[in-house]
mmCIF file of C-alpha atoms in Angstrom:
data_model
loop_
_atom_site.group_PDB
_atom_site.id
_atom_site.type_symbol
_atom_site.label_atom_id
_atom_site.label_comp_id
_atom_site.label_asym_id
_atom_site.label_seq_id
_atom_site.Cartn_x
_atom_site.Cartn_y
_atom_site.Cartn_z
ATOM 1 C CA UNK W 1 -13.545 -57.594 37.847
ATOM 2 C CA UNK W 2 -14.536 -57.625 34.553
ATOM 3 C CA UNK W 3 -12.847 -59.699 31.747
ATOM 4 C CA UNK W 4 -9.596 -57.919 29.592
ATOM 5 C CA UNK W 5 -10.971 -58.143 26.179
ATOM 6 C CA UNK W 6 -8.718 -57.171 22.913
ATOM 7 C CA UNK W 7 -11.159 -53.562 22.828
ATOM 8 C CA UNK W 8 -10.033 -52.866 26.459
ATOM 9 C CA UNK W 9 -6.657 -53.206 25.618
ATOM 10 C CA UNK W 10 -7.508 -51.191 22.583
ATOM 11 C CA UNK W 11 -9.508 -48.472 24.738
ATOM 12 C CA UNK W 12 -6.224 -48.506 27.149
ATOM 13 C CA UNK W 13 -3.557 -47.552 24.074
ATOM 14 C CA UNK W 14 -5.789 -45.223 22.357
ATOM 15 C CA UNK W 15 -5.239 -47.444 18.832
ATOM 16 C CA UNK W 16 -7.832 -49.419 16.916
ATOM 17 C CA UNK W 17 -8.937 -52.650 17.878
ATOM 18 C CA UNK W 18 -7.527 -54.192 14.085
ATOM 19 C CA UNK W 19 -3.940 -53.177 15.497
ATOM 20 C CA UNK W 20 -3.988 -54.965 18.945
ATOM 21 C CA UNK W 21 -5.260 -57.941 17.488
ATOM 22 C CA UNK W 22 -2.860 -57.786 14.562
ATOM 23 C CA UNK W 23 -0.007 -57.486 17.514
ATOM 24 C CA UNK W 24 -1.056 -60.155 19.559
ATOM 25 C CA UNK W 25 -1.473 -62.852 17.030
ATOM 26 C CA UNK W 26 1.282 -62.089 15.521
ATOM 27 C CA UNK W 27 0.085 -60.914 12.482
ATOM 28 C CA UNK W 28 2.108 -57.845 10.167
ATOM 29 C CA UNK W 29 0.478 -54.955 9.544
ATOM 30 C CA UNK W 30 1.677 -52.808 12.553
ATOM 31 C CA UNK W 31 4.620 -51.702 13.487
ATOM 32 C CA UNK W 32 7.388 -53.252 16.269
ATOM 33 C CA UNK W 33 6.717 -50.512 18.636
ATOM 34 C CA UNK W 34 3.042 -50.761 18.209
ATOM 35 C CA UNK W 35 3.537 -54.487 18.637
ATOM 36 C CA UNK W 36 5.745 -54.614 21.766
ATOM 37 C CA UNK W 37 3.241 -51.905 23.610
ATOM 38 C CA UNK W 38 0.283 -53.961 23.202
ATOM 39 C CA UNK W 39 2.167 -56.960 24.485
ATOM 40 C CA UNK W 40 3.323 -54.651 27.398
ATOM 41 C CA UNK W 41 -0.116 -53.535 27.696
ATOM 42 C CA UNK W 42 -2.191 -56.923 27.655
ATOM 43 C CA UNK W 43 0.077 -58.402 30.497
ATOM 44 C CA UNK W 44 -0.161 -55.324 32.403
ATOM 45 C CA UNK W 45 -4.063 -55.449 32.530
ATOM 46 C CA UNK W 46 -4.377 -59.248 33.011
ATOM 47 C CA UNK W 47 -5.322 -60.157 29.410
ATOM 48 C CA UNK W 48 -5.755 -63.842 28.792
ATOM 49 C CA UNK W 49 -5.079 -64.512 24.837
ATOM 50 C CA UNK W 50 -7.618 -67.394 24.333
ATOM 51 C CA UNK W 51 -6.886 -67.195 20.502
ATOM 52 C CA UNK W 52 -4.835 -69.848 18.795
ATOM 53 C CA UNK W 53 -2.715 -67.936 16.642
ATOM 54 C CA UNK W 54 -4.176 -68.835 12.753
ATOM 55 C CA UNK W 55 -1.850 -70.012 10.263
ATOM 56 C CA UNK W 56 -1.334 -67.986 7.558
ATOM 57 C CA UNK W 57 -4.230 -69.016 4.357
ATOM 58 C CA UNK W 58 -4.505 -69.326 1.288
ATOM 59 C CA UNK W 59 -8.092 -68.529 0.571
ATOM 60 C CA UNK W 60 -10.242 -65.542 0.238
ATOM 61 C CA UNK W 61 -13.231 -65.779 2.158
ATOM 62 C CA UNK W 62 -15.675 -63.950 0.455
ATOM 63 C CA UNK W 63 -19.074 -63.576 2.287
ATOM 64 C CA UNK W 64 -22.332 -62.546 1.126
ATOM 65 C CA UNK W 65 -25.580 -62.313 3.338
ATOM 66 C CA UNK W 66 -27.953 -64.243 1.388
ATOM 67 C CA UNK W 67 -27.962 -65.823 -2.423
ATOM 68 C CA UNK W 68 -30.620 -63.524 -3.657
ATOM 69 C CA UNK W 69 -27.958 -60.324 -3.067
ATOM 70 C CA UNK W 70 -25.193 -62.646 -4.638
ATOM 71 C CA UNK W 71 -27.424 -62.990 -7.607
ATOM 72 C CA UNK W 72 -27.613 -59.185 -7.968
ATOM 73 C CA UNK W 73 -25.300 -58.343 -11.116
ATOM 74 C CA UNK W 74 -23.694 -55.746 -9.282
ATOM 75 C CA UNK W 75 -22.458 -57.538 -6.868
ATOM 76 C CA UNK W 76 -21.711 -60.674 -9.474
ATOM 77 C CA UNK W 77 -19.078 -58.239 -11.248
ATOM 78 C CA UNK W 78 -17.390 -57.242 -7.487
ATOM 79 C CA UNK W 79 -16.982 -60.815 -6.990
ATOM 80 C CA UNK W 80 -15.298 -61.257 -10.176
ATOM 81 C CA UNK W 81 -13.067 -58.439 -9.523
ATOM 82 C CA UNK W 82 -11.997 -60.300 -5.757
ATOM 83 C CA UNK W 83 -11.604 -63.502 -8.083
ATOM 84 C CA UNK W 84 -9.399 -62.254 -10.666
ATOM 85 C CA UNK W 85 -7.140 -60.759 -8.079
ATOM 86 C CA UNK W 86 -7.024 -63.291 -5.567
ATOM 87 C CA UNK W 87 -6.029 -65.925 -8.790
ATOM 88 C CA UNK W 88 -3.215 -62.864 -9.725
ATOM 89 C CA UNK W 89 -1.441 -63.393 -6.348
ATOM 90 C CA UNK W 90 -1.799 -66.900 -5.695
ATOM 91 C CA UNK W 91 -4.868 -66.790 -3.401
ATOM 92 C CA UNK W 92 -8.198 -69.000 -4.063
ATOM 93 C CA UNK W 93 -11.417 -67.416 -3.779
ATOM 94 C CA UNK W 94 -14.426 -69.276 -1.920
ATOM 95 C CA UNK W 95 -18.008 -67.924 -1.359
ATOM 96 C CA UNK W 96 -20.409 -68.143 0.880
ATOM 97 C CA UNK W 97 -23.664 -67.367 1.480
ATOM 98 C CA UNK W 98 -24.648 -66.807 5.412
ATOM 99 C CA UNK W 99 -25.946 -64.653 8.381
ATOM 100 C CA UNK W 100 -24.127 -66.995 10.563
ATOM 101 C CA UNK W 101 -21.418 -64.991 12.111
ATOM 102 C CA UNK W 102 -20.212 -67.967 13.909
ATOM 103 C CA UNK W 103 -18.623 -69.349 10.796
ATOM 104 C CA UNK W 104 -15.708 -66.799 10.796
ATOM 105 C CA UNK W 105 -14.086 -68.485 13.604
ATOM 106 C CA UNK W 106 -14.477 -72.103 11.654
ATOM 107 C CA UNK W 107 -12.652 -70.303 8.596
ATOM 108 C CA UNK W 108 -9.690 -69.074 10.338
ATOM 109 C CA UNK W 109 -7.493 -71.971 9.931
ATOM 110 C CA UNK W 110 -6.858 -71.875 5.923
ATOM 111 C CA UNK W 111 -8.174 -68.387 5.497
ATOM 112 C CA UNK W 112 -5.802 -64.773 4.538
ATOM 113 C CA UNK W 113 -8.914 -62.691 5.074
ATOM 114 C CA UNK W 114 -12.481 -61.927 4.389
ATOM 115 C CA UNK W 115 -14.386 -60.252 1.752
ATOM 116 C CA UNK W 116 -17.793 -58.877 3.028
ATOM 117 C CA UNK W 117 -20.118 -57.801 -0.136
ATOM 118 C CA UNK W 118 -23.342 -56.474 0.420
ATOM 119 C CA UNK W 119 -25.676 -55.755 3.169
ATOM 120 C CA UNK W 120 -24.730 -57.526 6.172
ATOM 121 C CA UNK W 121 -26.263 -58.424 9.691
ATOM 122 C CA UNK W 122 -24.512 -56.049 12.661
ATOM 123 C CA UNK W 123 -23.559 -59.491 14.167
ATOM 124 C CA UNK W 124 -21.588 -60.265 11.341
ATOM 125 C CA UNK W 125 -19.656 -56.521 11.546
ATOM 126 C CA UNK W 126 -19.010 -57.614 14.926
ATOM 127 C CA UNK W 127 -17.501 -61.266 14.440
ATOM 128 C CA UNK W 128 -14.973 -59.459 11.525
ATOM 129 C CA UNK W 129 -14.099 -56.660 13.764
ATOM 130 C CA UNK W 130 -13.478 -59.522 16.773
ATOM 131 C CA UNK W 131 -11.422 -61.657 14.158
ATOM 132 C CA UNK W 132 -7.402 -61.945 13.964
ATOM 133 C CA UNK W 133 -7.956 -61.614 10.249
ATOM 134 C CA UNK W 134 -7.718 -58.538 8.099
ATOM 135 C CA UNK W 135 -11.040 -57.771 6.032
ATOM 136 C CA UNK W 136 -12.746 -55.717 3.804
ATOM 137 C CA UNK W 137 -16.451 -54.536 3.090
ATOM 138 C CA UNK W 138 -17.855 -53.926 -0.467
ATOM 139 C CA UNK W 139 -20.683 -52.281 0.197
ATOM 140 C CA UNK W 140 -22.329 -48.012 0.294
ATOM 141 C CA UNK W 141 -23.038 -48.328 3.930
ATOM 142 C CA UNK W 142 -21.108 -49.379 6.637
ATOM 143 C CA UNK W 143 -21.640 -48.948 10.691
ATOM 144 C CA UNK W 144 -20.360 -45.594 12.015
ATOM 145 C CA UNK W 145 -16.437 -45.587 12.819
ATOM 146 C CA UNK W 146 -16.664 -49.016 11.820
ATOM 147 C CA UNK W 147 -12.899 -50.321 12.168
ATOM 148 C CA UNK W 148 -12.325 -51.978 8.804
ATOM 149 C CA UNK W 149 -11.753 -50.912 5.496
ATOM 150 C CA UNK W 150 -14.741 -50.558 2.895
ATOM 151 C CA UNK W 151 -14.920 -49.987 -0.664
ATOM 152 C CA UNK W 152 -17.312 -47.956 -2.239
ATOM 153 C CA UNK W 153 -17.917 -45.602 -5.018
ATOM 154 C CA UNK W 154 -18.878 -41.711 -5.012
ATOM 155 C CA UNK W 155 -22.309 -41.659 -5.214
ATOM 156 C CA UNK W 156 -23.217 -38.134 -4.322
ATOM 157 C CA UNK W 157 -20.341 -37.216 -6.701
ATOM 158 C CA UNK W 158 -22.398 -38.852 -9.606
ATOM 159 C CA UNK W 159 -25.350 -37.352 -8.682
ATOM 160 C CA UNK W 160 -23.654 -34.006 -8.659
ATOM 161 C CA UNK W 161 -21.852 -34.730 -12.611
ATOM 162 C CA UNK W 162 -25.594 -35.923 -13.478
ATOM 163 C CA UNK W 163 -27.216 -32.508 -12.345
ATOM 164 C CA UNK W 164 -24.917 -30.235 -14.232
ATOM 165 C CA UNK W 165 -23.944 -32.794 -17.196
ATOM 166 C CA UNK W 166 -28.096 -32.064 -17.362
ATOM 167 C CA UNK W 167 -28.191 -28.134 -17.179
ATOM 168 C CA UNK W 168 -25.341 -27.749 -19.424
ATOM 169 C CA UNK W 169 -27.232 -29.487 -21.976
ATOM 170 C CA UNK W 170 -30.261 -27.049 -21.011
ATOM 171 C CA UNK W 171 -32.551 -29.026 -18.902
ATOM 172 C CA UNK W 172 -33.996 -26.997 -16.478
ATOM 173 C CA UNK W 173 -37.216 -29.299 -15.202
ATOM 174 C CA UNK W 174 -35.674 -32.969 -14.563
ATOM 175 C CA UNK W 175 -37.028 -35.899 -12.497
ATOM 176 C CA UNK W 176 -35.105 -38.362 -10.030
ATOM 177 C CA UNK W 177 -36.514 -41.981 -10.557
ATOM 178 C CA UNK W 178 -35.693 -44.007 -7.578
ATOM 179 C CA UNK W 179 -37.455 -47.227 -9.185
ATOM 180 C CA UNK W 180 -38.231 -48.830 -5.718
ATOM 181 C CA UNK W 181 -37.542 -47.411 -2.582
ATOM 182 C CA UNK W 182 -35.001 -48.840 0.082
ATOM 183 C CA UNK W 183 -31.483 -48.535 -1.974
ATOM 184 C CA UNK W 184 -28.629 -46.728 0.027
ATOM 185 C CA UNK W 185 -26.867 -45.367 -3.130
ATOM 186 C CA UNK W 186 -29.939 -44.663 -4.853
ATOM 187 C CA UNK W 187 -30.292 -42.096 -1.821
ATOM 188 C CA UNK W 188 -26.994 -41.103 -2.159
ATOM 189 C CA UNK W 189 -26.951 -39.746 -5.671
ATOM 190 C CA UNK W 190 -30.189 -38.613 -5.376
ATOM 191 C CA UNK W 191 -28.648 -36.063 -2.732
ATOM 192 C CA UNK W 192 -26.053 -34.987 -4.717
ATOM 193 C CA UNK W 193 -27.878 -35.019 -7.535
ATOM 194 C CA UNK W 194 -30.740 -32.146 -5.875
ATOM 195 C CA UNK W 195 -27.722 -30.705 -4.035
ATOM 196 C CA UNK W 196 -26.069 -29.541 -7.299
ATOM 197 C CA UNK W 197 -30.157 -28.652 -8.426
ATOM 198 C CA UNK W 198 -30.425 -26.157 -5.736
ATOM 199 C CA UNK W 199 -27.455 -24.341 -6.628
ATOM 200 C CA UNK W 200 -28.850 -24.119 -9.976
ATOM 201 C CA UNK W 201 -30.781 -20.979 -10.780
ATOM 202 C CA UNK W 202 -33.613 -21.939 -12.602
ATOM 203 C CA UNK W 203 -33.571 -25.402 -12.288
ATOM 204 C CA UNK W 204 -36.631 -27.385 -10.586
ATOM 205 C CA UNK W 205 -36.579 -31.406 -9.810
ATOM 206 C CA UNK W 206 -39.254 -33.901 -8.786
ATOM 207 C CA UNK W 207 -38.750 -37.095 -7.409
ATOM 208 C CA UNK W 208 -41.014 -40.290 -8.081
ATOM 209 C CA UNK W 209 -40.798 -43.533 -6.659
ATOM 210 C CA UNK W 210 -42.274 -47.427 -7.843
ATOM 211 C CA UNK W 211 -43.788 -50.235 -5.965
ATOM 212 C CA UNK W 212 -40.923 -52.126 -8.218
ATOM 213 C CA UNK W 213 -37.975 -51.062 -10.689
ATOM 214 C CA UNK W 214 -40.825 -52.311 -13.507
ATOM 215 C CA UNK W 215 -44.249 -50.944 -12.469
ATOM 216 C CA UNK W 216 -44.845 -48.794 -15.509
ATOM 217 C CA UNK W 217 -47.667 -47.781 -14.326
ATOM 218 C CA UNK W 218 -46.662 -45.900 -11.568
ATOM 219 C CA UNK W 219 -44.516 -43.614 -14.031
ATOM 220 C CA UNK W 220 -47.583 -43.402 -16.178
ATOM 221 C CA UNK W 221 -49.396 -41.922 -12.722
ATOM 222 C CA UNK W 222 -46.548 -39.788 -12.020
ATOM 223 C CA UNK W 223 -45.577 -38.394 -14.597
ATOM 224 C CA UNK W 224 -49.726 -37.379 -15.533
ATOM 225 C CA UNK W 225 -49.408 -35.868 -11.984
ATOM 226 C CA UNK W 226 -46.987 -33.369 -13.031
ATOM 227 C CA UNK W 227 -48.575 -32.290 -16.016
ATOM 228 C CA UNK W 228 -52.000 -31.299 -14.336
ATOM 229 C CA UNK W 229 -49.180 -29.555 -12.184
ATOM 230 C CA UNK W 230 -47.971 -27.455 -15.108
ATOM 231 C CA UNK W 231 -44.615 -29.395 -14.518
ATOM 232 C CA UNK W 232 -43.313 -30.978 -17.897
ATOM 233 C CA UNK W 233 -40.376 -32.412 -17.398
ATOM 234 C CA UNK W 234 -37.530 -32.971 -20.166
ATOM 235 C CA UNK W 235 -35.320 -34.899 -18.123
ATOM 236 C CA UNK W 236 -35.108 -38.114 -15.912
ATOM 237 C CA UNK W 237 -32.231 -39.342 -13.805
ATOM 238 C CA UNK W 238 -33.265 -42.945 -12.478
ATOM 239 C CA UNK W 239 -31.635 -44.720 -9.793
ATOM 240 C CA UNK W 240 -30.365 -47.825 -11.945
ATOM 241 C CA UNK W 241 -30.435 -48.852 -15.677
ATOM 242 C CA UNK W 242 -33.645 -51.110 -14.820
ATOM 243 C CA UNK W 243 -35.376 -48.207 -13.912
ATOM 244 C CA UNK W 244 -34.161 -46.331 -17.146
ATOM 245 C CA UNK W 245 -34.827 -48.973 -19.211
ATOM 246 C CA UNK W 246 -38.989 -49.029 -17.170
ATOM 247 C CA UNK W 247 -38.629 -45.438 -18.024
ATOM 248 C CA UNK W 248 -37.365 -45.407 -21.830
ATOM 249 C CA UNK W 249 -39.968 -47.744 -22.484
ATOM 250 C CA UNK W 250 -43.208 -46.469 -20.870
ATOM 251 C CA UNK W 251 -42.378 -42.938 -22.244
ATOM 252 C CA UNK W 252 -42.021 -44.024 -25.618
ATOM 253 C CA UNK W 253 -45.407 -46.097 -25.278
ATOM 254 C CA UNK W 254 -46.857 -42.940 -23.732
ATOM 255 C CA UNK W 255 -45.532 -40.988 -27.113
ATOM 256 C CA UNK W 256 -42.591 -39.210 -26.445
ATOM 257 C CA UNK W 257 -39.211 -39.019 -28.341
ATOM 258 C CA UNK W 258 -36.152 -39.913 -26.827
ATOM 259 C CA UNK W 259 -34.146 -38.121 -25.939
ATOM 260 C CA UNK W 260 -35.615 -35.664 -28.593
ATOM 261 C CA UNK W 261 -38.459 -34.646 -25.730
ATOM 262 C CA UNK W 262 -37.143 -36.592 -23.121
ATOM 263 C CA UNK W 263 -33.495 -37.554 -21.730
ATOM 264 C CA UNK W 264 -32.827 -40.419 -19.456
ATOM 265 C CA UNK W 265 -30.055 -41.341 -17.956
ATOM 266 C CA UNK W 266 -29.133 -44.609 -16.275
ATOM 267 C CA UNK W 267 -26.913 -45.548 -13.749
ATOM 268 C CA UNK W 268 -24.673 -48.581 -13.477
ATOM 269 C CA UNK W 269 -24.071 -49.620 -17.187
ATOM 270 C CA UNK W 270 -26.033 -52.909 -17.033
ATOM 271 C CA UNK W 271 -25.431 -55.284 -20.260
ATOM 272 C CA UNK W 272 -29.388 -53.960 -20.211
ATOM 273 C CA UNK W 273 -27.809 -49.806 -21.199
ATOM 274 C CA UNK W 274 -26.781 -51.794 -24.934
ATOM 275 C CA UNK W 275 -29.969 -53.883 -25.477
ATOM 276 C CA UNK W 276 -32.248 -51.244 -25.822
ATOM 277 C CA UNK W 277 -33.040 -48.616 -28.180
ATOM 278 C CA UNK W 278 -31.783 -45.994 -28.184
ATOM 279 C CA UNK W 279 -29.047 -47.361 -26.134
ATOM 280 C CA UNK W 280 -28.396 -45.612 -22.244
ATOM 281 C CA UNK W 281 -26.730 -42.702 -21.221
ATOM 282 C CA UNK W 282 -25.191 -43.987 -18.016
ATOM 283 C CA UNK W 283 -23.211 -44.021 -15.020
ATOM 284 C CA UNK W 284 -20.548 -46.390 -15.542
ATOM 285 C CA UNK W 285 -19.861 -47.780 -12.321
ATOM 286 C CA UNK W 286 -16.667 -49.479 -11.238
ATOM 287 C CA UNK W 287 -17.857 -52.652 -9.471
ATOM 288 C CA UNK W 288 -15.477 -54.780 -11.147
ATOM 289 C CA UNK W 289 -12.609 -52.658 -9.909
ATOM 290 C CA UNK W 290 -14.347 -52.811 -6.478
ATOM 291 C CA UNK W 291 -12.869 -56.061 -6.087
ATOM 292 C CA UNK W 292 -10.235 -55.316 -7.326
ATOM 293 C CA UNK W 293 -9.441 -53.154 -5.010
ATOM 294 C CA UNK W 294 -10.328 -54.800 -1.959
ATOM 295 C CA UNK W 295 -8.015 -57.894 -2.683
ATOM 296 C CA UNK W 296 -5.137 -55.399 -3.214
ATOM 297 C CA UNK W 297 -6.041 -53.546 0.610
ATOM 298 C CA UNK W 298 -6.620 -56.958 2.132
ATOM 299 C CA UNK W 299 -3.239 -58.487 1.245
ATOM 300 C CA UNK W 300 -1.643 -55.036 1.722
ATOM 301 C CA UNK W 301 -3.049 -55.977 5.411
ATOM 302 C CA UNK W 302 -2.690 -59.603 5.651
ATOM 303 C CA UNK W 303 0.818 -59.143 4.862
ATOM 304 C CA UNK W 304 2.087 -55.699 6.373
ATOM 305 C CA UNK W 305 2.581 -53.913 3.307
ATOM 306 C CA UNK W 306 4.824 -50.809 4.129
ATOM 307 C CA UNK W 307 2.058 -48.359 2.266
ATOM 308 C CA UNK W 308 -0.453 -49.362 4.741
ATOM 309 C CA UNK W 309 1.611 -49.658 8.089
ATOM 310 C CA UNK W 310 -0.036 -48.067 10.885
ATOM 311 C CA UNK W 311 -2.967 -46.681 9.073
ATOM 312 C CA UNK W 312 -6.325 -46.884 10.593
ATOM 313 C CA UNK W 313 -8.882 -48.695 8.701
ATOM 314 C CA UNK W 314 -10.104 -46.556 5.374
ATOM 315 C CA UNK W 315 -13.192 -45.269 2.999
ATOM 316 C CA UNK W 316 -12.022 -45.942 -0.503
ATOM 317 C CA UNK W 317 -14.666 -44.644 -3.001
ATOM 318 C CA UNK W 318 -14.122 -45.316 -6.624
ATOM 319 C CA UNK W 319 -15.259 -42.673 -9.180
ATOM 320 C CA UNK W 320 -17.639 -43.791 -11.974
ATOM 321 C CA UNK W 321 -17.905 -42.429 -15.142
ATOM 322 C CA UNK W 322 -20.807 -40.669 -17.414
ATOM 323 C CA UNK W 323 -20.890 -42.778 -20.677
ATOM 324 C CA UNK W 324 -22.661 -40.716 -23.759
ATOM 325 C CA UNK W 325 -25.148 -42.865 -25.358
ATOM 326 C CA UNK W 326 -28.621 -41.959 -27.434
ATOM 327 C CA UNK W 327 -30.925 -41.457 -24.548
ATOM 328 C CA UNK W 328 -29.746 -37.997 -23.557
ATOM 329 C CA UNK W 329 -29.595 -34.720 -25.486
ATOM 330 C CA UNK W 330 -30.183 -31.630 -25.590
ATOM 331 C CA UNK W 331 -33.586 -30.027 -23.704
ATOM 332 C CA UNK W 332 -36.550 -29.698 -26.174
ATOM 333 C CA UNK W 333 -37.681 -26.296 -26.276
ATOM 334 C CA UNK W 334 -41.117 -26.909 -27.318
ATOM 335 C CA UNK W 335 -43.703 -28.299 -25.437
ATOM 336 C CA UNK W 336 -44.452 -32.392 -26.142
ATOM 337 C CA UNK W 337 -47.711 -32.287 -24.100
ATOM 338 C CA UNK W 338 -49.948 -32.467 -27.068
ATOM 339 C CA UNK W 339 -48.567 -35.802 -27.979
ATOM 340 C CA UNK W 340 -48.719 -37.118 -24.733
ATOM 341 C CA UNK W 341 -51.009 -40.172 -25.138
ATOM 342 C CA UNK W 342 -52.995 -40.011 -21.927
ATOM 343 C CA UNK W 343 -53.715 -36.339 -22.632
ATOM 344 C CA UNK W 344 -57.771 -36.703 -22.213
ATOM 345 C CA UNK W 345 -56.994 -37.916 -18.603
ATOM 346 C CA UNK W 346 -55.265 -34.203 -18.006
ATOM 347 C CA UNK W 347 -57.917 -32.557 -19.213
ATOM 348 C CA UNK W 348 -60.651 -34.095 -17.463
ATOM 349 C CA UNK W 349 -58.666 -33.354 -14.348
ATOM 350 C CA UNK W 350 -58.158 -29.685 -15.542
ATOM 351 C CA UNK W 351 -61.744 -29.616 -16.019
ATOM 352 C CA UNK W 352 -62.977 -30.515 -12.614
#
């Protein structure tokens, strides 16, 4: 016979796994009833509860995968958010930097919960969903059905305000920049961003891509490409304000105006959106709040708030805001292809 495990008991009840091991550690954050049935239930199929039962903590575990995703500045300003809260309610914050998903069972002694932010390793999803402790993810993609609660912000939903922010100022040819390739949310806005296109009459987009969020020169290919293709764009969208700012710069080398040719618009609102000229149009995102807000669900977990009581896990997205700078305006209704410096190579290819 096969062992009882906390996801057989949970497969028995028809409730998340969270709840029965909430129940039978002792934990709050279900209810009596709930609690007393999976007690009923665990001696009724033969469970063995191997688990010491942690004592409450004091500490916010947060965990990233690796230091070179900590370093990211996104992710910098969620763990300042998760800092600033966990100091507001008298938790500490501690970070770490691992793949090891053994080390969640190490922490449990002195720990209230875990903060996962960033990618992390499908062993690691398992170890927090096989914990006693409540948790959290800060992060755009999480496993299917995945039983704890994640914190993101609405991507597609920018993408969408991006695309018609865009027409209403007239653009009607625009670009998506995804800088380099591989980015979840850069995918993510880029589908709401061509889904709010389509429904545009009139409107036409292009997408380019970049070995790396700098390589100028693969904007400099792409965007001769569309010319020979009789496609002059007066717009760009780009998947972060490093791409923007690779953007801003190699058009205005190339010699266009903008946004008096060309708008750009960032995304994030980067220290970078201020330091250039003219300054970003961006995408204000909330990663701060991020934090923020997964502090306030974790201890609403960790210590059965009445709000969250017998709630599955949830999807929070935070909304970003559009932030008006001097990169976007209104579409140029005269053609800038004469200044374009690089012009000679379009002809030469019109030529052939």
């Amino acid at each position: 016979m096969s062992r009882v495990t906390i996801q057989s008991i949970a497969d028995h009840l028809g409730i998340s796994k969270f709840a029965v091991s909430r129940a039978l550690t002792g934990k709050p954050g279900v209810s009596e009833a709930t609690r007393l049935q999976v007690h009923n239930a665990a001696t009724e199929l033969g469970y063995q509860n191997r688990r010491r039962t942690p004592v409450i903590g004091t500490t916010i575990e947060v965990i990233f995968r690796d230091r070179t995703v900590a370093s990211r500045e996104l992710w910098i300003d969620v763990q300042n958010g998760v800092d600033s809260e966990a100091v507001l309610n008298g938790y500490n914050m501690a970070v770490r930097w691992t793949d090891d998903a053994s080390i969640l069972k190490r922490l449990e002694t002195n720990t209230a919960g875990f903060v996962l932010i960033g990618p992390q390793s499908p062993a690691m999803f398992d170890a927090i969903c096989n914990s006693p402790l409540p948790a959290v993810v800060v992060n755009h993609v999480v496993p299917p059905l995945l039983d704890i609660d994640q914190i993101s912000a609405t991507d597609i939903e920018a993408g969408v305000y991006v695309a018609r922010y865009l027409a209403n100022l007239g653009h009607r040819r625009v670009v998506y920049a995804h800088g380099r390739m591989g980015y979840p949310g850069r995918y993510a806005r880029l589908r709401g961003f061509a889904e709010a296109i389509n429904a545009i009459e009139g409107m036409e987009l292009r997408e380019i891509a970049f070995a790396d969020d700098q390589a100028a020169s693969d904007l400099r290919d792409a965007l001769l490409a569309m010319v020979n293709a009789d496609f002059e764009p007066t717009a760009f969208f780009c998947g972060s304000d490093g791409v923007a700012v690779t953007v801003v710069s190699e058009l205005m080398r190339m010699g266009l105006r903008v946004p008096e040719d060309v708008s750009v618009i960032g995304h994030a609102d980067y220290g970078i959106a201020t330091q250039i000229s003219p300054q970003l149009t961006t995408v204000k995102m909330p990663h701060r709040q991020m934090g923020v807000a997964a502090v306030r669900i974790l201890l609403g977990r960790a210590g059965g708030s009445s709000e969250l009581e017998g709630l599955p896990a949830q999807r929070v997205s935070l909304v970003p805001q559009l932030v008006e700078r001097q990169s976007s305006g209104p579409a140029s209704t005269r053609s800038w292809r004469s200044r374009l410096r690089g012009a000679p190579e379009i002809s030469t290819v019109e030529g052939q």
